[in-house]
Short mmCIF file of C-alpha atoms (C1' of nucleotides) in Angstrom, two decimals:
data_model
loop_
_atom_site.label_atom_id
_atom_site.label_comp_id
_atom_site.label_asym_id
_atom_site.label_seq_id
_atom_site.Cartn_x
_atom_site.Cartn_y
_atom_site.Cartn_z
CA UNK A 1 0.43 -0.19 -0.34
CA UNK A 2 1.72 3.06 -1.16
CA UNK A 3 1.63 5.70 1.00
CA UNK A 4 -0.53 8.85 0.25
CA UNK A 5 0.53 10.92 -2.27
CA UNK A 6 -1.02 14.26 -1.01
CA UNK A 7 -3.85 15.67 1.13
CA UNK A 8 -6.22 17.59 0.10
CA UNK A 9 -8.90 18.73 1.27
CA UNK A 10 -12.23 19.18 -0.72
CA UNK A 11 -14.76 21.83 1.00
CA UNK A 12 -18.63 21.05 -1.14
CA UNK A 13 -21.44 21.13 0.41
CA UNK A 14 -23.28 19.56 -2.51
CA UNK A 15 -22.98 15.33 -0.82
CA UNK A 16 -23.35 13.99 -4.58
CA UNK A 17 -20.19 15.84 -6.37
CA UNK A 18 -18.21 16.06 -2.89
CA UNK A 19 -18.75 11.84 -3.52
CA UNK A 20 -17.54 11.92 -7.05
CA UNK A 21 -14.99 14.45 -6.16
CA UNK A 22 -13.39 12.94 -3.58
CA UNK A 23 -13.59 9.07 -4.41
CA UNK A 24 -11.25 10.50 -8.05
CA UNK A 25 -9.06 11.33 -6.06
CA UNK A 26 -8.56 8.62 -3.25
CA UNK A 27 -8.61 6.33 -6.48
CA UNK A 28 -5.31 8.31 -7.46
CA UNK A 29 -3.86 7.50 -4.23
CA UNK A 30 -4.02 10.77 -1.91
CA UNK A 31 -5.76 11.30 1.22
CA UNK A 32 -9.13 13.51 1.53
CA UNK A 33 -11.06 15.09 4.20
CA UNK A 34 -13.85 16.37 2.83
CA UNK A 35 -15.71 19.18 4.50
CA UNK A 36 -19.26 20.41 3.60
CA UNK A 37 -19.23 23.73 5.08
CA UNK A 38 -17.80 26.77 4.98
CA UNK A 39 -17.05 27.10 8.83
CA UNK A 40 -16.02 23.50 8.90
CA UNK A 41 -13.48 23.70 6.13
CA UNK A 42 -11.63 26.44 7.95
CA UNK A 43 -11.33 24.53 10.89
CA UNK A 44 -9.71 21.22 8.69
CA UNK A 45 -7.69 23.44 6.88
CA UNK A 46 -5.93 24.25 9.55
CA UNK A 47 -5.87 20.64 11.41
CA UNK A 48 -5.32 18.62 8.69
CA UNK A 49 -2.50 21.07 6.66
CA UNK A 50 -3.26 19.91 3.11
CA UNK A 51 -1.12 19.80 0.50
CA UNK A 52 -4.11 21.37 -2.08
CA UNK A 53 -7.87 22.72 -1.46
CA UNK A 54 -10.89 22.38 -3.55
CA UNK A 55 -13.03 25.10 -2.66
CA UNK A 56 -16.65 25.40 -3.77
CA UNK A 57 -17.32 28.95 -3.47
CA UNK A 58 -21.27 28.33 -2.92
CA UNK A 59 -21.56 27.16 0.63
CA UNK A 60 -24.55 27.10 2.64
CA UNK A 61 -23.03 29.42 5.45
CA UNK A 62 -20.51 31.12 3.97
CA UNK A 63 -19.42 32.20 1.06
CA UNK A 64 -16.58 30.08 0.20
CA UNK A 65 -14.53 33.31 -0.57
CA UNK A 66 -14.01 33.58 3.13
CA UNK A 67 -12.88 30.17 3.50
CA UNK A 68 -9.92 31.40 0.53
CA UNK A 69 -9.44 34.08 2.75
CA UNK A 70 -8.86 32.39 5.84
CA UNK A 71 -6.33 30.10 4.49
CA UNK A 72 -4.41 33.20 2.45
CA UNK A 73 -3.73 34.21 6.18
CA UNK A 74 -1.41 31.90 6.78
CA UNK A 75 -0.88 29.16 4.09
CA UNK A 76 0.00 29.79 0.40
CA UNK A 77 -1.16 26.15 -0.04
CA UNK A 78 -2.90 25.85 -3.63
CA UNK A 79 -6.51 26.57 -3.41
CA UNK A 80 -8.65 25.21 -6.64
CA UNK A 81 -11.95 26.48 -6.80
CA UNK A 82 -15.00 24.59 -7.78
CA UNK A 83 -18.24 27.11 -8.46
CA UNK A 84 -20.87 27.03 -10.36
CA UNK A 85 -20.07 30.79 -11.39
CA UNK A 86 -19.18 30.96 -14.55
CA UNK A 87 -19.74 34.92 -15.13
CA UNK A 88 -16.32 36.38 -15.20
CA UNK A 89 -16.32 38.63 -12.46
CA UNK A 90 -16.36 35.37 -9.80
CA UNK A 91 -13.57 34.11 -10.95
CA UNK A 92 -11.52 37.84 -11.25
CA UNK A 93 -12.56 38.31 -7.82
CA UNK A 94 -11.38 34.23 -6.49
CA UNK A 95 -8.05 35.00 -8.75
CA UNK A 96 -7.84 38.49 -6.64
CA UNK A 97 -8.84 36.58 -3.20
CA UNK A 98 -5.89 34.67 -3.19
CA UNK A 99 -6.99 31.40 -5.43
CA UNK A 100 -4.68 29.96 -7.74
CA UNK A 101 -7.26 27.86 -9.98
CA UNK A 102 -11.14 28.21 -10.91
CA UNK A 103 -13.09 25.06 -12.55
CA UNK A 104 -16.54 25.56 -12.99
CA UNK A 105 -19.20 23.46 -12.40
CA UNK A 106 -20.49 21.40 -14.87
CA UNK A 107 -16.60 19.93 -15.09
CA UNK A 108 -14.69 16.51 -15.86
CA UNK A 109 -13.18 14.59 -13.49
CA UNK A 110 -9.85 14.30 -15.84
CA UNK A 111 -9.00 18.37 -16.40
CA UNK A 112 -10.32 18.25 -12.24
CA UNK A 113 -7.72 15.68 -11.13
CA UNK A 114 -5.06 17.11 -14.33
CA UNK A 115 -5.26 20.85 -12.07
CA UNK A 116 -4.40 19.19 -9.18
CA UNK A 117 -1.11 17.47 -9.98
CA UNK A 118 0.17 21.19 -11.49
CA UNK A 119 -1.36 22.85 -8.01
CA UNK A 120 0.94 19.83 -6.48
CA UNK A 121 3.99 20.44 -8.68
CA UNK A 122 3.41 23.99 -8.23
CA UNK A 123 3.03 22.72 -4.01
CA UNK A 124 6.80 21.24 -4.29
CA UNK A 125 8.44 22.93 -6.84
CA UNK A 126 12.06 23.93 -5.12
CA UNK A 127 13.31 27.22 -6.07
CA UNK A 128 16.37 25.60 -7.92
CA UNK A 129 13.96 24.77 -10.67
CA UNK A 130 14.23 20.29 -10.06
CA UNK A 131 13.01 18.02 -8.14
CA UNK A 132 16.41 16.98 -6.28
CA UNK A 133 18.29 19.06 -3.77
CA UNK A 134 22.04 18.65 -3.79
CA UNK A 135 23.53 19.08 0.22
CA UNK A 136 27.23 18.05 0.22
CA UNK A 137 26.68 13.74 1.28
CA UNK A 138 22.46 14.15 1.14
CA UNK A 139 19.77 14.82 -1.83
CA UNK A 140 16.21 15.04 -0.97
CA UNK A 141 13.71 15.03 -3.66
CA UNK A 142 10.84 16.81 -2.75
CA UNK A 143 9.13 15.20 -5.72
CA UNK A 144 9.08 11.08 -5.03
CA UNK A 145 9.38 12.21 -1.27
CA UNK A 146 12.78 10.54 -0.70
CA UNK A 147 16.41 11.65 0.50
CA UNK A 148 19.36 9.85 0.42
CA UNK A 149 22.77 10.31 2.47
CA UNK A 150 26.12 8.64 1.19
CA UNK A 151 23.56 6.94 -0.92
CA UNK A 152 21.65 5.54 1.34
CA UNK A 153 18.41 5.89 2.03
CA UNK A 154 16.95 8.44 4.72
CA UNK A 155 13.71 8.06 6.08
CA UNK A 156 11.49 11.85 6.94
CA UNK A 157 8.86 11.87 8.86
CA UNK A 158 5.59 13.71 7.63
CA UNK A 159 6.72 16.72 9.24
CA UNK A 160 10.39 16.69 7.93
CA UNK A 161 9.28 16.67 5.03
CA UNK A 162 6.79 19.42 4.90
CA UNK A 163 9.40 21.79 6.83
CA UNK A 164 12.74 20.76 3.95
CA UNK A 165 9.84 21.26 1.54
CA UNK A 166 9.00 24.99 3.02
CA UNK A 167 12.58 25.61 3.31
CA UNK A 168 13.47 24.39 -0.15
CA UNK A 169 10.41 26.13 -1.93
CA UNK A 170 12.34 28.99 -1.07
CA UNK A 171 15.77 28.11 -1.23
CA UNK A 172 18.64 29.96 -0.38
CA UNK A 173 16.43 32.54 0.89
CA UNK A 174 15.54 33.43 5.36
CA UNK A 175 11.88 31.64 5.38
CA UNK A 176 10.91 33.45 8.90
CA UNK A 177 9.20 31.63 11.75
CA UNK A 178 6.15 32.58 11.41
CA UNK A 179 5.74 31.59 7.72
CA UNK A 180 7.55 28.18 8.61
CA UNK A 181 5.25 27.72 11.75
CA UNK A 182 2.24 28.62 9.33
CA UNK A 183 2.82 26.15 6.36
CA UNK A 184 4.06 23.30 8.33
CA UNK A 185 2.23 23.09 11.84
CA UNK A 186 -0.88 25.32 10.77
CA UNK A 187 -2.08 29.14 12.35
CA UNK A 188 -2.34 27.81 15.86
CA UNK A 189 1.25 27.49 16.18
CA UNK A 190 2.63 30.57 15.15
CA UNK A 191 4.02 31.33 18.06
CA UNK A 192 5.26 27.27 19.25
CA UNK A 193 9.17 28.33 17.58
CA UNK A 194 10.28 25.58 19.78
CA UNK A 195 8.84 23.11 17.10
CA UNK A 196 11.44 24.31 14.51
CA UNK A 197 14.94 23.97 16.81
CA UNK A 198 13.87 20.50 17.32
CA UNK A 199 12.88 19.68 13.69
CA UNK A 200 15.27 21.27 12.76
CA UNK A 201 17.81 19.11 14.56
CA UNK A 202 16.26 16.31 13.98
CA UNK A 203 17.16 17.17 9.80
CA UNK A 204 20.61 18.25 10.65
CA UNK A 205 21.28 15.24 12.35
CA UNK A 206 19.90 12.98 9.04
CA UNK A 207 21.82 15.05 6.55
CA UNK A 208 23.82 17.48 7.68
CA UNK A 209 27.58 15.77 7.30
CA UNK A 210 28.86 17.44 10.63
CA UNK A 211 25.65 18.20 12.36
CA UNK A 212 27.37 20.33 14.77
CA UNK A 213 28.29 22.99 12.31
CA UNK A 214 25.83 22.73 9.95
CA UNK A 215 26.35 24.20 6.31
CA UNK A 216 22.94 23.61 4.88
CA UNK A 217 20.42 24.39 7.38
CA UNK A 218 21.21 27.85 8.56
CA UNK A 219 19.45 29.74 11.07
CA UNK A 220 19.17 33.26 11.01
CA UNK A 221 19.03 34.21 14.61
CA UNK A 222 15.89 36.58 15.59
CA UNK A 223 14.52 35.67 11.89
CA UNK A 224 14.33 31.87 10.62
CA UNK A 225 16.02 29.62 8.66
CA UNK A 226 17.62 29.19 5.09
CA UNK A 227 18.37 26.42 3.25
CA UNK A 228 21.80 26.42 0.88
CA UNK A 229 21.61 23.80 -1.47
CA UNK A 230 24.85 22.86 -3.68
CA UNK A 231 24.64 24.87 -7.43
CA UNK A 232 23.47 22.13 -9.32
CA UNK A 233 25.88 23.69 -12.43
CA UNK B 1 9.65 55.28 -13.85
CA UNK B 2 6.94 53.25 -15.48
CA UNK B 3 9.15 50.41 -15.66
CA UNK B 4 7.79 47.11 -16.32
CA UNK B 5 6.26 45.05 -14.45
CA UNK B 6 6.91 41.68 -16.10
CA UNK B 7 7.89 40.20 -19.78
CA UNK B 8 4.82 38.32 -20.85
CA UNK B 9 5.82 36.59 -23.63
CA UNK B 10 2.88 35.34 -25.92
CA UNK B 11 3.08 32.83 -28.72
CA UNK B 12 -0.46 33.26 -31.39
CA UNK B 13 -1.01 33.05 -34.64
CA UNK B 14 -3.72 34.88 -34.56
CA UNK B 15 -3.30 38.55 -35.23
CA UNK B 16 -6.38 39.78 -34.30
CA UNK B 17 -6.34 37.92 -30.81
CA UNK B 18 -2.55 38.02 -30.25
CA UNK B 19 -3.12 42.66 -31.28
CA UNK B 20 -6.09 42.00 -28.08
CA UNK B 21 -4.21 39.99 -26.21
CA UNK B 22 -0.97 42.26 -26.05
CA UNK B 23 -2.77 45.58 -25.81
CA UNK B 24 -4.48 44.17 -22.64
CA UNK B 25 -1.11 43.03 -21.35
CA UNK B 26 0.29 46.11 -22.06
CA UNK B 27 -1.47 48.41 -20.26
CA UNK B 28 -1.86 46.66 -17.29
CA UNK B 29 2.32 47.76 -17.69
CA UNK B 30 3.75 44.41 -18.80
CA UNK B 31 6.56 44.26 -20.78
CA UNK B 32 5.62 42.05 -24.33
CA UNK B 33 7.05 39.72 -26.45
CA UNK B 34 4.92 38.49 -29.52
CA UNK B 35 5.20 35.87 -31.43
CA UNK B 36 3.25 34.44 -34.40
CA UNK B 37 4.34 30.35 -34.61
CA UNK B 38 5.22 27.91 -33.01
CA UNK B 39 9.02 27.96 -33.59
CA UNK B 40 9.39 32.14 -33.11
CA UNK B 41 8.46 31.03 -29.74
CA UNK B 42 10.83 28.43 -28.54
CA UNK B 43 13.06 31.33 -29.79
CA UNK B 44 11.83 34.09 -28.00
CA UNK B 45 11.00 32.46 -24.74
CA UNK B 46 15.06 31.85 -24.67
CA UNK B 47 15.98 35.21 -25.88
CA UNK B 48 13.71 37.47 -23.49
CA UNK B 49 13.26 35.09 -20.56
CA UNK B 50 9.67 36.31 -20.30
CA UNK B 51 8.22 35.96 -16.27
CA UNK B 52 5.17 33.94 -18.31
CA UNK B 53 3.91 33.06 -21.27
CA UNK B 54 1.01 31.98 -22.72
CA UNK B 55 0.67 29.75 -25.52
CA UNK B 56 -1.49 29.11 -28.16
CA UNK B 57 -2.18 25.39 -28.68
CA UNK B 58 -3.41 26.09 -32.72
CA UNK B 59 -0.30 27.00 -34.06
CA UNK B 60 0.63 26.82 -38.00
CA UNK B 61 4.09 24.86 -38.08
CA UNK B 62 4.02 22.59 -34.79
CA UNK B 63 1.79 22.15 -31.75
CA UNK B 64 1.71 24.43 -29.17
CA UNK B 65 2.59 21.43 -27.00
CA UNK B 66 5.89 21.34 -28.63
CA UNK B 67 6.71 24.59 -27.44
CA UNK B 68 5.67 23.49 -23.57
CA UNK B 69 7.46 21.34 -24.01
CA UNK B 70 10.80 22.52 -24.98
CA UNK B 71 10.22 25.21 -22.40
CA UNK B 72 9.81 22.93 -19.71
CA UNK B 73 13.39 21.15 -20.54
CA UNK B 74 14.91 24.62 -19.50
CA UNK B 75 12.72 26.58 -16.90
CA UNK B 76 9.85 25.96 -14.98
CA UNK B 77 8.12 29.48 -16.18
CA UNK B 78 4.70 29.95 -15.54
CA UNK B 79 2.83 28.53 -19.14
CA UNK B 80 -0.86 29.73 -19.97
CA UNK B 81 -2.43 27.84 -22.55
CA UNK B 82 -4.72 29.88 -24.78
CA UNK B 83 -6.78 27.31 -27.07
CA UNK B 84 -10.02 26.72 -28.74
CA UNK B 85 -9.63 22.99 -27.96
CA UNK B 86 -12.27 22.63 -25.39
CA UNK B 87 -12.16 19.06 -25.37
CA UNK B 88 -11.39 17.80 -22.10
CA UNK B 89 -8.38 15.14 -23.46
CA UNK B 90 -6.96 18.35 -24.74
CA UNK B 91 -6.45 20.29 -21.61
CA UNK B 92 -4.62 16.98 -19.92
CA UNK B 93 -2.42 16.59 -22.26
CA UNK B 94 -1.41 20.10 -21.98
CA UNK B 95 -1.33 20.20 -18.08
CA UNK B 96 0.78 17.57 -18.28
CA UNK B 97 3.26 18.36 -20.61
CA UNK B 98 4.36 21.37 -18.11
CA UNK B 99 1.53 23.63 -18.94
CA UNK B 100 0.60 25.24 -15.67
CA UNK B 101 -3.06 26.85 -16.69
CA UNK B 102 -5.67 26.25 -19.61
CA UNK B 103 -8.06 28.98 -20.70
CA UNK B 104 -10.21 28.16 -23.47
CA UNK B 105 -11.72 30.43 -26.08
CA UNK B 106 -13.63 32.43 -26.67
CA UNK B 107 -12.14 34.48 -22.98
CA UNK B 108 -12.69 37.03 -21.41
CA UNK B 109 -9.72 40.25 -20.88
CA UNK B 110 -10.55 40.08 -17.40
CA UNK B 111 -9.52 36.81 -16.37
CA UNK B 112 -6.58 35.93 -18.63
CA UNK B 113 -4.91 38.70 -16.50
CA UNK B 114 -6.43 37.83 -13.30
CA UNK B 115 -4.79 34.35 -14.21
CA UNK B 116 -1.54 35.74 -15.68
CA UNK B 117 -1.49 38.08 -11.85
CA UNK B 118 -1.92 34.58 -10.27
CA UNK B 119 0.68 32.95 -12.59
CA UNK B 120 3.56 35.92 -11.69
CA UNK B 121 2.51 35.28 -7.77
CA UNK B 122 3.74 31.52 -8.39
CA UNK B 123 6.93 33.19 -10.60
CA UNK B 124 7.87 35.84 -7.99
CA UNK B 125 11.31 34.19 -7.46
CA UNK B 126 13.65 37.04 -8.32
CA UNK B 127 16.26 35.03 -9.03
CA UNK B 128 19.17 36.05 -6.11
CA UNK B 129 20.96 38.65 -7.28
CA UNK B 130 17.98 40.79 -8.57
CA UNK B 131 17.35 42.82 -6.25
CA UNK B 132 20.42 43.16 -4.90
CA UNK B 133 22.60 46.34 -4.40
CA UNK B 134 26.00 46.70 -5.58
CA UNK B 135 28.47 48.55 -3.25
CA UNK B 136 31.77 47.95 -4.70
CA UNK B 137 33.42 44.74 -3.44
CA UNK B 138 30.46 43.75 -2.20
CA UNK B 139 26.85 43.17 -2.40
CA UNK B 140 23.36 43.09 -0.76
CA UNK B 141 20.62 41.00 -1.44
CA UNK B 142 17.14 42.42 0.56
CA UNK B 143 14.77 40.24 -0.19
CA UNK B 144 17.14 36.62 0.22
CA UNK B 145 18.74 38.64 3.52
CA UNK B 146 22.22 37.78 2.36
CA UNK B 147 25.16 39.63 1.51
CA UNK B 148 28.55 39.30 0.12
CA UNK B 149 31.95 40.66 0.37
CA UNK B 150 34.55 39.70 -2.80
CA UNK B 151 32.47 36.55 -3.07
CA UNK B 152 32.30 34.98 -0.16
CA UNK B 153 29.41 35.45 2.09
CA UNK B 154 29.29 37.92 5.17
CA UNK B 155 26.64 37.45 8.33
CA UNK B 156 24.51 40.91 9.13
CA UNK B 157 22.63 40.85 12.06
CA UNK B 158 18.70 41.63 12.00
CA UNK B 159 19.59 45.65 12.95
CA UNK B 160 21.68 45.43 10.04
CA UNK B 161 19.18 44.66 8.22
CA UNK B 162 16.67 46.87 8.41
CA UNK B 163 19.21 49.68 8.76
CA UNK B 164 20.65 48.95 5.61
CA UNK B 165 17.20 48.21 4.10
CA UNK B 166 16.30 52.14 5.72
CA UNK B 167 19.19 53.13 3.96
CA UNK B 168 18.71 51.22 0.16
CA UNK B 169 14.95 52.17 0.54
CA UNK B 170 16.63 55.80 -0.40
CA UNK B 171 19.47 54.97 -2.05
CA UNK B 172 21.54 58.40 -2.75
CA UNK B 173 19.50 60.26 -0.60
CA UNK B 174 19.88 61.39 2.69
CA UNK B 175 18.84 59.59 5.56
CA UNK B 176 17.86 61.66 8.75
CA UNK B 177 19.34 60.55 11.96
CA UNK B 178 15.54 60.24 12.35
CA UNK B 179 14.14 58.73 10.23
CA UNK B 180 17.06 55.84 10.45
CA UNK B 181 16.06 55.85 14.27
CA UNK B 182 12.33 56.04 14.21
CA UNK B 183 12.63 52.85 11.52
CA UNK B 184 14.85 50.73 13.02
CA UNK B 185 14.40 51.34 16.76
CA UNK B 186 10.95 52.46 16.79
CA UNK B 187 9.99 55.62 17.83
CA UNK B 188 10.84 55.40 21.83
CA UNK B 189 14.46 55.59 20.92
CA UNK B 190 15.05 59.27 18.70
CA UNK B 191 18.03 60.69 20.60
CA UNK B 192 19.71 57.49 20.60
CA UNK B 193 21.68 58.68 17.45
CA UNK B 194 25.13 56.78 19.07
CA UNK B 195 23.04 53.83 18.02
CA UNK B 196 23.25 54.41 14.19
CA UNK B 197 27.40 55.29 14.11
CA UNK B 198 27.83 52.04 16.39
CA UNK B 199 26.12 49.66 13.46
CA UNK B 200 27.13 51.95 10.58
CA UNK B 201 30.29 50.94 11.66
CA UNK B 202 29.85 47.50 11.89
CA UNK B 203 28.55 47.76 8.53
CA UNK B 204 31.07 49.40 7.07
CA UNK B 205 33.67 46.95 8.18
CA UNK B 206 31.92 44.50 7.14
CA UNK B 207 31.25 45.98 3.79
CA UNK B 208 33.39 48.42 2.77
CA UNK B 209 36.58 48.05 0.92
CA UNK B 210 38.07 50.60 3.17
CA UNK B 211 36.45 51.29 6.22
CA UNK B 212 38.39 54.56 7.02
CA UNK B 213 37.56 55.83 4.16
CA UNK B 214 34.23 54.74 3.34
CA UNK B 215 32.66 54.91 -0.12
CA UNK B 216 29.13 53.70 0.04
CA UNK B 217 28.05 54.02 3.35
CA UNK B 218 29.01 58.52 3.50
CA UNK B 219 28.23 60.62 6.41
CA UNK B 220 26.21 63.65 6.10
CA UNK B 221 27.40 66.04 9.36
CA UNK B 222 24.75 66.95 11.10
CA UNK B 223 22.18 65.83 9.57
CA UNK B 224 22.72 61.30 8.98
CA UNK B 225 23.11 58.58 6.44
CA UNK B 226 23.46 58.34 2.25
CA UNK B 227 23.77 54.76 0.76
CA UNK B 228 25.88 55.15 -2.71
CA UNK B 229 25.08 52.31 -4.29
CA UNK B 230 26.68 50.67 -8.07
CA UNK B 231 24.51 51.40 -10.81
CA UNK B 232 23.57 47.94 -11.88
CA UNK B 233 23.57 49.71 -15.66
"C1'" DC C 1 -4.95 -4.14 22.55
"C1'" DC C 2 -0.27 -3.40 22.20
"C1'" DC C 3 3.16 -1.21 20.44
"C1'" DC C 4 6.13 1.79 17.42
"C1'" DT C 5 6.38 6.24 15.42
"C1'" DT C 6 5.53 10.68 15.25
"C1'" DT C 7 4.18 14.99 18.11
"C1'" DT C 8 4.54 17.90 21.74
"C1'" DT C 9 5.95 19.17 25.93
"C1'" DG C 10 9.71 20.82 29.83
"C1'" DA C 11 14.41 22.44 31.42
"C1'" DT C 12 19.31 23.28 30.86
"C1'" DG C 13 23.01 25.49 28.93
"C1'" DG C 14 25.66 28.38 26.11
"C1'" DC C 15 26.32 31.94 22.58
"C1'" DA C 16 23.93 36.00 19.56
"C1'" DT C 17 22.57 39.67 19.73
"C1'" DC C 18 21.61 43.98 21.57
"C1'" DT C 19 22.49 47.06 24.36
"C1'" DT C 20 25.13 50.40 27.16
"C1'" DT C 21 29.66 52.62 28.74
"C1'" DA C 22 33.87 55.03 28.21
"C1'" DC C 23 37.54 57.38 25.78
"C1'" DG C 24 39.73 59.67 21.55
"C1'" DG C 25 39.92 62.58 17.52
"C1'" DG C 26 38.72 66.42 14.57
"C1'" DG C 27 36.48 70.94 13.35
"C1'" DC C 28 34.59 75.61 14.96
"C1'" DA C 29 33.42 79.26 18.10
"C1'" DG C 30 34.76 82.25 21.25
"C1'" DC D 1 44.27 77.99 22.60
"C1'" DT D 2 40.21 76.03 24.35
"C1'" DG D 3 35.65 74.14 24.58
"C1'" DC D 4 31.73 72.02 22.74
"C1'" DC D 5 29.64 69.21 19.48
"C1'" DC D 6 29.45 65.77 16.74
"C1'" DC D 7 31.94 61.53 14.78
"C1'" DG D 8 34.17 56.81 15.40
"C1'" DT D 9 35.92 53.41 17.99
"C1'" DA D 10 36.05 49.90 21.23
"C1'" DA D 11 34.49 46.61 24.57
"C1'" DA D 12 31.75 44.67 28.84
"C1'" DG D 13 27.45 43.46 30.59
"C1'" DA D 14 22.21 42.17 30.10
"C1'" DT D 15 18.79 39.61 27.90
"C1'" DG D 16 16.80 37.11 25.09
"C1'" DC D 17 17.22 33.50 21.28
"C1'" DC D 18 19.45 28.84 20.19
"C1'" DA D 19 20.71 24.01 20.03
"C1'" DT D 20 20.70 19.95 22.96
"C1'" DC D 21 18.94 16.35 26.38
"C1'" DA D 22 15.07 13.89 28.19
"C1'" DA D 23 10.62 12.02 28.31
"C1'" DA D 24 5.52 12.48 28.11
"C1'" DA D 25 1.35 12.30 24.92
"C1'" DA D 26 -0.99 11.34 21.15
"C1'" DG D 27 -1.86 8.37 16.99
"C1'" DG D 28 -1.87 5.13 13.70
"C1'" DG D 29 -1.14 0.16 12.65
"C1'" DG D 30 -0.89 -5.11 13.05
#
DNA sequence: CCCCTTTTTGATGGCATCTTTACGGGGCAG
DNA sequence: CTGCCCCGTAAAGATGCCATCAAAAAGGGG
């Protein structure tokens, strides 16, 4: 049984469409979280921290736009809108609220799945372009979710992967504590800088040649952390 | 200073649609590169290095998919497909060839522009050295929070960065003591001008070729300081 | 139901950064 | 010449952040 390729949140009130979408996603090997209204969607987003969110606009309690804005306050996760509103203005409004894609009903599953693939591509693509990073004796392949050190496979936990992924997306640049905490642990843990220290140590122990003198997982005191990858050039 | 907000490549054979799209993009302040066929599109992509590419699929010489695949061999730039083919299979094929978005004709300009904004949001990966200042032997990259001197990395503390950033925002002009103190240390330290002296010395020691004779961190006696950067022209 | 993995919490020591204090030097006016 | 003001230089103390160790709590799979 292959590990779930990704966690995907589906916020949709129509039970028929929801089942339809979720089973298609599950068939692709994804772990799916379902929410029937905006309030639950917002909660599930923070608790499950999905890799991609699919959000309907016409929800019974609040407008789906509010869900998107709520997510955007703490995470850049890809958001795909799934809506019956086909007017151009609705699309523009959704995009400017932070949506990354917009699919109008009726839609084809194949297209939706393809757009999810694109979103996942964006979510893991590091700044250096390639899927695999080289860090001295170690390599990290974000798309395959694998890491090696001196040729041997190193096991990284989901949280560890999330963290390296977040750092790798901005390779070479400093990523602030708040941003890391928001993307990895959700908006309820923005103050728990402690988690960062612990997981940084684990990553350094697993991937750095000399964990006591890290050369790739650099700490920027008072600001955040930075991942320095070797130039593949 | 209407500097182009981004460079956008439009590969489209229909002259009418091309003019339509390009003028809309230009009106948004973008620099636009136009190509009428696949061969020129592939060439223009490599020579102009656009931030986003908009590609039609039905081109006279080759299929637009080939343009996308060609780009994907060397660049992760966002590619938006603009096509009359509305069949689902065509979309899936385009996405899996590397497209990031798919708009079917007929389309609304507003929606296209919104999708371009989304693509630019994704592309905002200012290659390190893009927003960098050059000061003789040193460089300062404010977005990556990184500084180098003679090619070697120089570490700057948070306040040092805030100070440089404050000076850089008004590069070439005098920034008063009060303004610097207010922006860096807050309104409660407007009188602590000696902070400036201390941190200026640290910056000069770290970044000036001859710290005793500063050429970039200039003191304006009785007024404030000024940052002289080399023209990146 | 139990065990293993993963996540979270707690406590301690060390270090980087910021702040504070002190002294030397040059320009200018009296 | 001398005192004042402003700037540069140096170094020590305080604070808060970070690394590390240790271990309990939560979750998931067999």
